[in-house]
Short mmCIF file of C-alpha atoms and ligand atoms in Angstrom, two decimals:
data_model
loop_
_atom_site.label_atom_id
_atom_site.label_comp_id
_atom_site.label_asym_id
_atom_site.label_seq_id
_atom_site.Cartn_x
_atom_site.Cartn_y
_atom_site.Cartn_z
CA MET K 1 -15.88 7.88 23.89
CA SER K 2 -19.09 9.25 22.79
CA THR K 3 -22.51 7.20 22.93
CA LEU K 4 -22.08 7.75 18.86
CA ASP K 5 -18.97 6.09 19.03
CA GLN K 6 -19.83 3.08 20.97
CA GLU K 7 -22.87 2.89 19.06
CA LEU K 8 -20.93 2.92 15.54
CA ARG K 9 -18.55 0.03 16.98
CA LEU K 10 -21.56 -2.39 17.67
CA GLN K 11 -22.95 -1.75 14.42
CA ALA K 12 -19.43 -2.45 12.85
CA GLU K 13 -19.24 -5.96 14.69
CA GLU K 14 -22.99 -6.68 13.81
CA ALA K 15 -22.26 -6.31 10.16
CA LYS K 16 -19.04 -8.29 10.27
CA LYS K 17 -21.32 -10.88 11.95
CA LYS K 18 -24.01 -10.75 9.36
CA ARG K 19 -21.87 -10.85 6.43
CA GLY K 20 -18.43 -12.76 7.67
CA GLU K 21 -19.53 -15.74 6.40
CA THR K 22 -20.40 -15.01 3.02
CA ALA K 23 -17.22 -12.84 2.43
CA ALA K 24 -15.23 -15.82 4.19
CA SER K 25 -16.97 -18.08 1.15
CA ASP K 26 -15.64 -16.18 -1.90
CA PRO K 27 -13.12 -18.19 -3.78
CA TYR K 28 -11.18 -14.82 -4.55
CA ARG K 29 -10.85 -14.50 -0.53
CA GLN K 30 -7.06 -13.97 0.03
CA ASN K 31 -5.11 -16.35 1.83
CA TYR K 32 -1.99 -14.51 2.90
CA HIS K 33 -2.77 -10.63 1.93
CA ILE K 34 -4.19 -8.56 4.49
CA MET K 35 -8.04 -7.69 3.81
CA PRO K 36 -11.24 -6.23 5.64
CA PRO K 37 -13.53 -8.87 7.46
CA VAL K 38 -16.34 -7.25 5.42
CA GLY K 39 -16.43 -4.38 3.92
CA LEU K 40 -13.96 -1.88 2.07
CA LEU K 41 -9.83 -2.13 2.89
CA ASN K 42 -8.19 1.14 1.50
CA ASP K 43 -5.17 2.71 2.86
CA PRO K 44 -2.63 1.00 5.41
CA ASN K 45 -2.47 3.20 8.23
CA GLY K 46 -0.23 3.67 11.43
CA VAL K 47 2.48 0.95 10.91
CA ILE K 48 4.70 0.84 13.53
CA GLN K 49 6.51 -1.97 15.57
CA TRP K 50 5.76 -0.80 19.62
CA ASN K 51 6.70 -3.08 22.51
CA GLY K 52 8.03 -6.11 19.88
CA VAL K 53 4.64 -6.00 18.18
CA TYR K 54 4.00 -4.68 14.89
CA HIS K 55 1.19 -2.71 14.51
CA LEU K 56 -0.91 -2.17 11.33
CA PHE K 57 -4.10 -0.59 10.78
CA PHE K 58 -6.12 0.29 7.89
CA GLN K 59 -9.22 2.18 6.80
CA TRP K 60 -12.19 0.20 6.93
CA GLN K 61 -15.62 1.19 5.64
CA PRO K 62 -17.71 -1.77 7.34
CA PHE K 63 -21.13 -1.30 6.58
CA HIS K 64 -20.98 -1.39 2.43
CA THR K 65 -18.07 -1.94 -0.19
CA GLY K 66 -18.10 1.76 -1.18
CA HIS K 67 -16.06 4.38 0.72
CA GLY K 68 -17.46 7.02 3.49
CA ALA K 69 -17.01 7.46 6.93
CA LYS K 70 -13.92 5.42 7.87
CA PHE K 71 -12.88 3.60 10.97
CA TRP K 72 -9.35 2.49 11.56
CA ALA K 73 -9.60 -1.52 11.84
CA HIS K 74 -6.57 -2.92 13.84
CA VAL K 75 -4.35 -6.17 13.17
CA THR K 76 -1.06 -7.32 14.48
CA THR K 77 2.04 -9.62 14.34
CA LYS K 78 5.03 -10.40 15.52
CA ASP K 79 6.32 -12.30 12.58
CA PHE K 80 4.39 -10.91 9.78
CA VAL K 81 2.91 -14.46 9.23
CA ASP K 82 0.56 -14.63 12.24
CA TRP K 83 -1.87 -11.95 12.21
CA LYS K 84 -4.24 -11.04 15.15
CA GLU K 85 -7.61 -9.12 14.80
CA GLU K 86 -7.42 -6.53 17.37
CA GLU K 87 -11.10 -4.47 18.76
CA ILE K 88 -11.32 -1.14 16.02
CA ALA K 89 -9.03 1.33 17.11
CA LEU K 90 -11.29 4.08 15.66
CA ALA K 91 -14.46 4.90 15.04
CA PRO K 92 -15.90 7.95 13.36
CA GLY K 93 -18.08 9.40 16.40
CA GLU K 94 -16.78 12.81 17.17
CA TRP K 95 -17.69 16.20 16.03
CA TYR K 96 -14.15 16.35 14.20
CA ASP K 97 -14.28 13.00 12.60
CA LYS K 98 -17.65 12.30 12.02
CA ASN K 99 -17.34 11.85 8.03
CA GLY K 100 -14.50 9.73 8.76
CA CYS K 101 -11.10 8.77 10.82
CA TYR K 102 -9.11 9.45 7.81
CA SER K 103 -5.47 8.20 7.32
CA GLY K 104 -2.78 8.83 9.45
CA SER K 105 0.36 7.41 11.41
CA ALA K 106 1.61 5.95 14.89
CA ILE K 107 4.15 7.21 16.88
CA GLU K 108 5.37 6.07 20.49
CA LYS K 109 5.75 8.73 22.96
CA ASP K 110 6.59 8.02 26.82
CA GLY K 111 5.74 4.50 26.47
CA ARG K 112 2.51 5.30 24.75
CA LEU K 113 1.15 4.12 21.44
CA CYS K 114 -0.41 7.58 19.98
CA LEU K 115 -2.33 7.53 16.71
CA ILE K 116 -2.28 10.88 14.62
CA TYR K 117 -5.19 10.81 11.83
CA THR K 118 -7.04 13.14 9.54
CA GLY K 119 -10.55 13.61 11.03
CA ASN K 120 -12.68 14.30 7.80
CA VAL K 121 -15.72 16.52 8.05
CA ARG K 122 -18.38 17.55 6.18
CA ASP K 123 -21.25 20.36 7.07
CA GLU K 124 -24.76 20.41 6.15
CA GLU K 125 -23.97 21.79 2.61
CA GLY K 126 -21.38 19.13 1.82
CA ASN K 127 -18.34 21.45 2.64
CA ARG K 128 -15.03 19.63 4.07
CA GLU K 129 -13.79 20.50 6.61
CA THR K 130 -9.96 18.55 8.18
CA TYR K 131 -8.43 18.04 11.41
CA GLN K 132 -5.44 16.62 12.66
CA CYS K 133 -6.23 14.78 15.48
CA LEU K 134 -4.59 12.58 18.32
CA ALA K 135 -5.46 9.17 20.00
CA VAL K 136 -3.45 7.78 22.72
CA SER K 137 -3.20 3.88 24.14
CA GLU K 138 -1.73 2.59 27.04
CA ASP K 139 -1.78 -1.15 25.96
CA GLY K 140 -1.90 -0.90 22.23
CA LYS K 141 -5.45 -1.83 22.14
CA VAL K 142 -7.83 0.44 23.59
CA PHE K 143 -7.21 4.38 22.23
CA GLU K 144 -8.61 7.17 23.71
CA LYS K 145 -9.22 10.30 21.38
CA LYS K 146 -7.60 13.32 22.60
CA GLY K 147 -9.26 15.66 20.02
CA VAL K 148 -7.86 18.18 17.59
CA VAL K 149 -4.29 18.93 17.59
CA ALA K 150 -3.79 20.51 14.23
CA ARG K 151 -5.65 22.83 11.95
CA LEU K 152 -5.80 24.35 8.25
CA PRO K 153 -3.35 26.82 7.76
CA ALA K 154 -3.82 29.44 5.43
CA GLY K 155 -3.23 29.19 2.09
CA TYR K 156 -4.60 25.43 1.42
CA THR K 157 -8.07 23.78 0.83
CA ALA K 158 -9.69 21.42 3.00
CA HIS K 159 -7.94 18.53 1.15
CA PHE K 160 -5.15 18.74 3.66
CA ARG K 161 -4.70 14.90 5.18
CA ASP K 162 -2.75 11.94 6.16
CA PRO K 163 -0.46 13.17 8.76
CA LYS K 164 2.69 10.90 8.70
CA VAL K 165 4.81 11.50 12.20
CA TRP K 166 8.34 10.93 13.35
CA LYS K 167 11.03 11.96 15.91
CA LYS K 168 14.28 12.97 15.30
CA ASP K 169 16.75 15.02 17.83
CA GLY K 170 13.76 15.17 20.16
CA THR K 171 11.15 17.06 17.84
CA TYR K 172 8.35 15.47 16.44
CA TYR K 173 7.79 16.03 12.38
CA MET K 174 4.61 15.35 10.53
CA VAL K 175 4.13 15.64 7.01
CA LEU K 176 0.78 16.04 5.48
CA GLY K 177 -0.80 15.72 1.76
CA ALA K 178 -2.24 19.13 0.42
CA GLN K 179 -4.27 21.25 -2.16
CA THR K 180 -3.17 24.90 -2.40
CA GLU K 181 -5.67 27.39 -2.87
CA LYS K 182 -4.39 27.40 -6.20
CA LEU K 183 -5.40 23.80 -6.90
CA THR K 184 -1.96 22.22 -6.94
CA GLY K 185 -0.67 19.29 -4.99
CA SER K 186 1.99 19.51 -2.21
CA ALA K 187 3.47 17.76 0.63
CA VAL K 188 3.79 20.37 3.73
CA LEU K 189 5.40 20.11 7.01
CA PHE K 190 4.40 20.92 11.05
CA THR K 191 6.94 20.60 13.91
CA SER K 192 5.94 20.06 17.42
CA GLU K 193 7.83 19.29 20.75
CA ASN K 194 5.09 17.13 22.27
CA VAL K 195 2.78 15.54 19.90
CA THR K 196 -0.27 17.53 21.02
CA ASP K 197 0.66 21.47 19.80
CA TRP K 198 1.89 21.32 16.30
CA THR K 199 3.28 24.33 14.23
CA PHE K 200 3.06 25.14 10.61
CA VAL K 201 6.24 25.25 8.87
CA GLY K 202 5.69 25.25 5.31
CA ALA K 203 5.70 23.06 2.01
CA ILE K 204 8.58 21.07 1.22
CA ALA K 205 7.33 19.94 -2.30
CA GLY K 206 4.79 20.34 -4.60
CA ALA K 207 3.76 21.48 -7.85
CA ASP K 208 5.33 23.96 -9.67
CA SER K 209 8.23 23.93 -7.40
CA GLY K 210 11.78 22.14 -6.96
CA GLY K 211 12.01 21.44 -10.72
CA LEU K 212 8.47 20.20 -11.23
CA GLY K 213 5.92 21.83 -13.26
CA SER K 214 2.26 21.19 -13.55
CA PHE K 215 2.57 18.07 -11.03
CA GLY K 216 -1.33 17.02 -10.02
CA TYR K 217 -3.92 18.65 -8.11
CA MET K 218 -3.69 16.93 -4.68
CA TRP K 219 -1.06 15.19 -3.28
CA GLU K 220 -2.16 12.63 -0.99
CA CYS K 221 -0.62 10.01 1.82
CA PRO K 222 2.95 11.41 2.22
CA ASP K 223 5.86 9.54 3.97
CA LEU K 224 9.20 10.88 4.86
CA PHE K 225 11.92 8.86 6.36
CA SER K 226 15.86 8.38 5.60
CA LEU K 227 17.21 5.43 3.76
CA ASP K 228 20.86 4.69 3.77
CA GLY K 229 21.26 8.44 4.27
CA THR K 230 18.99 9.72 1.76
CA ASP K 231 15.86 11.31 2.41
CA VAL K 232 12.84 9.98 0.61
CA LEU K 233 9.05 11.62 0.12
CA LEU K 234 6.67 8.90 -1.05
CA VAL K 235 3.70 10.56 -1.95
CA CYS K 236 0.51 10.32 -3.92
CA PRO K 237 -0.32 12.88 -6.86
CA GLN K 238 -3.49 12.73 -8.47
CA GLY K 239 -3.98 14.41 -11.67
CA LEU K 240 -0.89 13.49 -13.59
CA ASP K 241 -1.26 12.71 -17.46
CA ALA K 242 -0.39 9.55 -18.73
CA ASP K 243 3.79 10.08 -20.08
CA GLY K 244 4.73 7.21 -22.20
CA MET K 245 4.87 3.94 -19.98
CA LYS K 246 4.36 6.15 -16.82
CA TYR K 247 1.29 7.60 -15.03
CA HIS K 248 -1.42 5.02 -16.41
CA ASN K 249 -3.31 4.10 -13.03
CA SER K 250 -6.01 6.90 -12.29
CA HIS K 251 -3.97 8.16 -9.33
CA GLN K 252 -0.12 7.66 -8.89
CA ALA K 253 2.17 6.26 -6.05
CA GLY K 254 5.93 7.18 -6.13
CA TYR K 255 8.77 8.66 -4.51
CA PHE K 256 11.34 11.76 -4.49
CA LEU K 257 14.90 11.25 -3.41
CA GLY K 258 16.38 14.15 -1.77
CA ARG K 259 17.72 16.03 1.27
CA LEU K 260 15.35 17.64 4.04
CA ASP K 261 16.94 20.91 5.40
CA ILE K 262 14.65 22.41 8.23
CA GLU K 263 16.02 25.62 8.97
CA PRO K 264 15.53 27.18 6.23
CA LEU K 265 13.05 24.52 5.04
CA GLU K 266 13.98 23.02 1.93
CA PHE K 267 13.56 19.76 0.54
CA LYS K 268 16.25 19.33 -2.50
CA HIS K 269 14.70 16.42 -4.45
CA GLY K 270 14.76 14.58 -8.08
CA GLU K 271 12.47 13.20 -10.21
CA PHE K 272 9.19 11.39 -9.34
CA THR K 273 9.64 7.76 -9.70
CA GLU K 274 6.92 5.30 -9.47
CA LEU K 275 6.83 2.87 -6.71
CA ASP K 276 5.29 0.13 -8.60
CA ARG K 277 4.71 -0.37 -12.46
CA GLY K 278 1.59 -2.59 -11.93
CA PHE K 279 -2.33 -1.90 -11.60
CA ASP K 280 -3.17 -1.59 -8.08
CA PHE K 281 -0.82 0.15 -5.50
CA TYR K 282 -1.55 3.33 -3.48
CA ALA K 283 -1.18 4.98 -0.23
CA ALA K 284 2.34 3.43 0.75
CA GLN K 285 3.27 3.72 4.30
CA THR K 286 6.59 2.55 6.23
CA LEU K 287 7.68 1.77 9.34
CA GLU K 288 11.42 1.09 10.82
CA ASP K 289 11.61 -1.76 13.06
CA ASP K 290 14.42 -2.71 15.81
CA LYS K 291 16.12 -4.13 12.93
CA GLY K 292 16.43 -1.32 11.31
CA ARG K 293 14.47 -2.30 8.38
CA ARG K 294 12.33 0.21 6.36
CA ILE K 295 9.09 -2.04 5.84
CA LEU K 296 6.33 -0.77 3.39
CA PHE K 297 2.80 -1.85 3.36
CA ALA K 298 0.12 -0.23 0.46
CA TRP K 299 -3.15 -0.54 -0.46
CA MET K 300 -3.74 -2.94 -3.59
CA GLY K 301 -5.93 -0.84 -5.10
CA VAL K 302 -6.01 2.43 -6.34
CA PRO K 303 -8.86 5.06 -5.84
CA ASP K 304 -11.67 5.71 -8.46
CA GLN K 305 -10.03 2.87 -10.48
CA GLU K 306 -12.73 0.56 -11.73
CA GLU K 307 -13.43 -0.06 -7.69
CA ASP K 308 -16.85 -0.92 -8.55
CA LYS K 309 -15.86 -3.74 -10.99
CA HIS K 310 -14.32 -6.19 -8.57
CA PRO K 311 -16.30 -9.29 -8.28
CA THR K 312 -16.09 -9.68 -4.56
CA HIS K 313 -18.62 -6.89 -3.93
CA ALA K 314 -21.25 -9.70 -4.13
CA TYR K 315 -19.73 -11.24 -1.33
CA HIS K 316 -19.61 -7.87 0.64
CA TRP K 317 -15.79 -7.33 0.60
CA VAL K 318 -13.15 -5.27 -1.50
CA HIS K 319 -9.80 -4.45 -1.63
CA CYS K 320 -6.58 -5.77 0.49
CA LEU K 321 -3.27 -4.73 1.25
CA THR K 322 0.27 -5.74 -0.43
CA MET K 323 2.59 -7.78 1.37
CA PRO K 324 5.07 -6.52 3.34
CA ARG K 325 8.52 -5.04 1.20
CA GLN K 326 11.70 -4.04 2.69
CA LEU K 327 13.25 -1.02 1.39
CA SER K 328 16.99 -0.21 0.43
CA LEU K 329 18.55 2.19 -1.94
CA SER K 330 20.57 1.24 -4.73
CA ASN K 331 22.09 3.48 -7.76
CA GLY K 332 19.74 5.83 -6.69
CA ARG K 333 16.73 3.97 -6.86
CA ILE K 334 14.46 2.04 -4.11
CA ILE K 335 14.61 -1.51 -4.25
CA GLN K 336 11.79 -3.51 -2.97
CA ARG K 337 12.05 -7.06 -1.52
CA PRO K 338 9.76 -9.11 -0.27
CA LEU K 339 10.44 -9.26 3.40
CA PRO K 340 12.70 -12.48 4.45
CA GLU K 341 10.02 -13.50 6.86
CA MET K 342 7.80 -14.43 4.00
CA LYS K 343 9.96 -17.18 3.49
CA SER K 344 8.71 -19.12 6.44
CA ARG K 345 5.35 -19.45 4.42
CA ARG K 346 7.26 -22.05 1.84
CA THR K 347 6.26 -25.51 2.00
CA ASP K 348 6.53 -28.27 -0.57
CA GLU K 349 9.30 -27.26 -2.87
CA GLN K 350 9.87 -27.96 -6.11
CA LYS K 351 12.86 -27.50 -8.31
CA ARG K 352 13.27 -27.64 -12.07
CA ARG K 353 15.52 -26.58 -14.77
CA LEU K 354 13.87 -25.40 -17.85
CA GLN K 355 15.50 -25.39 -21.14
CA LEU K 356 13.42 -24.03 -23.73
CA GLU K 357 13.94 -23.62 -27.27
CA CYS K 358 10.98 -21.52 -28.90
CA SER K 359 8.47 -23.72 -26.63
CA SER K 360 6.60 -23.74 -23.41
CA ALA K 361 6.94 -25.89 -20.09
CA ALA K 362 4.26 -25.97 -17.63
CA LEU K 363 5.18 -25.32 -13.85
CA PRO K 364 4.15 -27.55 -10.85
CA VAL K 365 2.32 -25.65 -9.13
CA LYS K 366 -0.08 -27.17 -7.14
CA ASP K 367 -2.09 -24.54 -5.59
CA ALA K 368 -2.02 -20.97 -7.64
CA SER K 369 -4.36 -19.51 -5.11
CA ARG K 370 -1.23 -19.60 -2.63
CA ALA K 371 2.20 -20.02 -4.29
CA GLU K 372 5.36 -18.56 -4.70
CA VAL K 373 7.24 -18.99 -8.13
CA LEU K 374 11.07 -18.16 -8.32
CA LEU K 375 12.58 -17.92 -11.54
CA ASP K 376 16.32 -17.30 -11.44
CA ASP K 377 19.43 -17.88 -13.15
CA ILE K 378 17.86 -16.83 -16.41
CA THR K 379 19.51 -16.55 -19.30
CA TYR K 380 17.67 -15.93 -22.79
CA LYS K 381 18.25 -14.91 -26.10
CA SER K 382 15.13 -13.06 -27.43
CA GLY K 383 12.76 -13.26 -24.43
CA PHE K 384 10.20 -14.87 -22.63
CA GLU K 385 6.76 -14.70 -20.85
CA ILE K 386 5.09 -16.45 -18.17
CA SER K 387 1.28 -17.24 -18.48
CA ILE K 388 -0.43 -17.15 -15.06
CA ARG K 389 -3.72 -18.73 -14.45
CA GLY K 390 -5.40 -17.83 -18.09
CA ALA K 391 -5.99 -14.23 -16.65
CA ALA K 392 -2.56 -12.68 -16.67
CA ARG K 393 0.76 -13.16 -18.59
CA PHE K 394 4.14 -11.29 -17.98
CA ILE K 395 6.05 -10.49 -21.06
CA PHE K 396 9.73 -9.62 -21.29
CA HIS K 397 11.23 -8.40 -24.90
CA GLN K 398 14.66 -8.30 -24.56
CA GLU K 399 14.95 -6.46 -28.09
CA LYS K 400 12.56 -3.86 -26.94
CA GLY K 401 14.05 -3.66 -23.66
CA LEU K 402 10.57 -3.88 -22.21
CA ALA K 403 8.71 -5.76 -19.19
CA VAL K 404 4.71 -6.10 -19.23
CA LEU K 405 2.11 -7.21 -17.20
CA GLU K 406 -1.27 -7.85 -18.95
CA ARG K 407 -4.52 -9.12 -17.30
CA THR K 408 -7.85 -9.58 -18.37
CA ALA K 409 -9.86 -6.32 -17.32
CA PHE K 410 -12.27 -6.64 -14.48
CA SER K 411 -14.94 -5.23 -16.39
CA GLY K 412 -14.93 -8.24 -19.04
CA GLU K 413 -12.56 -10.17 -21.92
CA GLU K 414 -10.49 -7.54 -23.18
CA LYS K 415 -6.90 -7.25 -21.98
CA GLU K 416 -4.99 -4.31 -20.33
CA THR K 417 -1.51 -3.61 -19.52
CA ARG K 418 1.31 -1.69 -17.61
CA SER K 419 5.11 -1.66 -18.72
CA CYS K 420 8.22 -0.34 -17.97
CA ALA K 421 11.73 -0.17 -19.62
CA ILE K 422 14.24 -2.87 -18.50
CA SER K 423 16.96 -3.76 -20.50
CA GLU K 424 17.63 -7.61 -18.82
CA VAL K 425 15.88 -9.70 -16.77
CA HIS K 426 17.95 -12.34 -14.53
CA SER K 427 15.21 -13.03 -11.85
CA VAL K 428 11.75 -13.09 -11.28
CA GLN K 429 9.80 -13.91 -8.11
CA LEU K 430 6.30 -14.38 -8.31
CA PHE K 431 3.82 -14.26 -5.05
CA LEU K 432 0.25 -15.53 -6.26
CA ASP K 433 -2.95 -15.54 -3.82
CA ALA K 434 -6.32 -16.24 -4.51
CA SER K 435 -6.70 -12.68 -6.52
CA SER K 436 -3.64 -10.99 -6.65
CA ILE K 437 0.14 -11.10 -8.13
CA GLU K 438 3.04 -9.47 -7.06
CA LEU K 439 6.15 -10.01 -9.00
CA PHE K 440 9.39 -9.00 -8.32
CA LEU K 441 12.18 -8.20 -10.85
CA ASN K 442 15.66 -8.80 -10.74
CA ASP K 443 15.68 -8.83 -6.81
CA GLY K 444 13.44 -6.24 -6.58
CA GLU K 445 14.85 -3.53 -9.15
CA GLU K 446 11.00 -3.29 -10.34
CA VAL K 447 7.67 -4.78 -8.92
CA PHE K 448 4.35 -4.78 -10.84
CA SER K 449 1.35 -5.70 -8.08
CA ALA K 450 -2.37 -6.36 -9.74
CA ARG K 451 -5.03 -7.98 -8.56
CA TYR K 452 -6.89 -10.56 -10.81
CA PHE K 453 -9.81 -12.81 -10.91
CA PRO K 454 -8.81 -16.29 -12.67
CA PHE K 455 -11.19 -18.93 -12.77
CA PRO K 456 -10.88 -20.87 -9.16
CA GLY K 457 -9.30 -24.06 -9.41
CA ASN K 458 -7.07 -22.91 -12.60
CA ASP K 459 -3.34 -23.55 -11.21
CA GLU K 460 -1.60 -23.28 -14.83
CA VAL K 461 1.57 -21.24 -14.43
CA THR K 462 3.52 -21.68 -18.20
CA VAL K 463 6.82 -20.42 -18.89
CA THR K 464 7.21 -19.97 -22.80
CA SER K 465 10.33 -18.98 -24.89
CA THR K 466 10.27 -16.75 -27.95
CA GLY K 467 13.90 -18.11 -28.42
CA SER K 468 16.33 -20.17 -26.39
CA THR K 469 15.74 -19.70 -22.70
CA GLU K 470 17.47 -21.14 -19.65
CA ILE K 471 15.89 -20.96 -16.15
CA ASN K 472 16.16 -22.27 -12.48
CA ALA K 473 12.48 -22.62 -11.44
CA SER K 474 11.73 -23.03 -7.82
CA ILE K 475 7.97 -23.26 -6.60
CA TRP K 476 6.33 -23.52 -3.10
CA THR K 477 2.98 -23.40 -1.93
CA LEU K 478 2.64 -20.66 0.68
CA LEU K 479 1.15 -21.45 4.07
C1 FRU I 1 -5.97 7.85 -0.33
C2 FRU I 1 -7.26 8.16 0.83
C3 FRU I 1 -6.76 9.75 2.14
C4 FRU I 1 -7.72 9.77 2.89
C5 FRU I 1 -8.34 8.21 2.97
C6 FRU I 1 -9.66 8.01 2.84
O1 FRU I 1 -6.52 6.74 -0.49
O2 FRU I 1 -7.94 9.18 0.08
O3 FRU I 1 -6.29 10.69 1.27
O4 FRU I 1 -7.22 9.89 3.97
O5 FRU I 1 -7.97 7.67 1.42
O6 FRU I 1 -10.22 6.95 3.01
#
């Protein structure tokens, strides 16, 4: 480890000591989501189950609440409920990662835990360089950097990053997000026999190919895996224009379903579908565990989207991850359900049967800063809405076939919305934390994720029917 690396680790520990208490005292501090001890969190990285333990890393800026030269923070869990903070995994202390140990992934090789990440470098004139790098651990705690293992191929700009690695039939594969020299977004593939020597194979998808027209100037954070026999490419295109109800966030996160062939290289795919209909969702990354489950984490934030307007900056921290979600495929769509382990957080169950005729009912939520609300067996004529802590509203318009999440904008009083088309709603599962909402419709058919900043202590969650509505409501406080 270089002296600079050691120095940076000490400074990060210092920052935690100095500002950790202030961060912990924020009423908007989350109760069960992963967030930085201080500073800024963005993408989840290196999600893996290794030797029976789930490891999760995240992009971390310990020194302030902006972006910059990222570290990899590290947390572990056996059950997705109790999380342990581990030592810093990577610090940006080498020539090839000095401006950030950017996003990447984890893979097991010969019993060791390997991290493959992007080394971000800026030269004196501010020009970007990019290197794909390897770090290896024997114990899953201390990572030894092995340096650069893949370089920028011809035809691409230095916006070339976020390796996601997997192994199939004895070969290692790595998909990366890229920008071509024509300034279009793309996802590219490398292969390797040993994770240390990588060969560039080519692009698997991108703007102006595979039936896509112009489709963004850069693609970030790809992930590629097989789900129930279909190949899935998750990716974050940047630079899509809003289109009807789609693409209203500053950058998008979604997926293509298809089939990946290696020889000759081809990923035949369908349309791009957004993974989440809400405000705050980006850089999703998945792992497959020993139960064969495909589990997704994402950043509950979006680059360049009012990041400076979060009130938590005043407490020296910003952003968090989403809850873990389990993926499956149904009717050509990805279904996302809260991981079943989340049920073990439930305490203090309340049940109600609501029968509403153009009327409202308050739900018995004791602590809306850590609650789950499950509304099911919903029948309605017309539609209904759920008002959440005076700072957000979920609205279902039956006639318009529309689901809407509205929240108070971070910058003031005005309201903003995100919507999706849906013809019927038979269940709504709401996860409330101190400053976030995750709302699963129809058992994971659509999900809305959002940060929000309600008045602390306001526990009001109210259902209002615009016609006649019947609902079975179950409410829990989450540990
Ligand atoms: C996505 C991203 C990645 C990059 C990382 C840097 O949010 O821009 O492309 O690796 O964040 O923190």
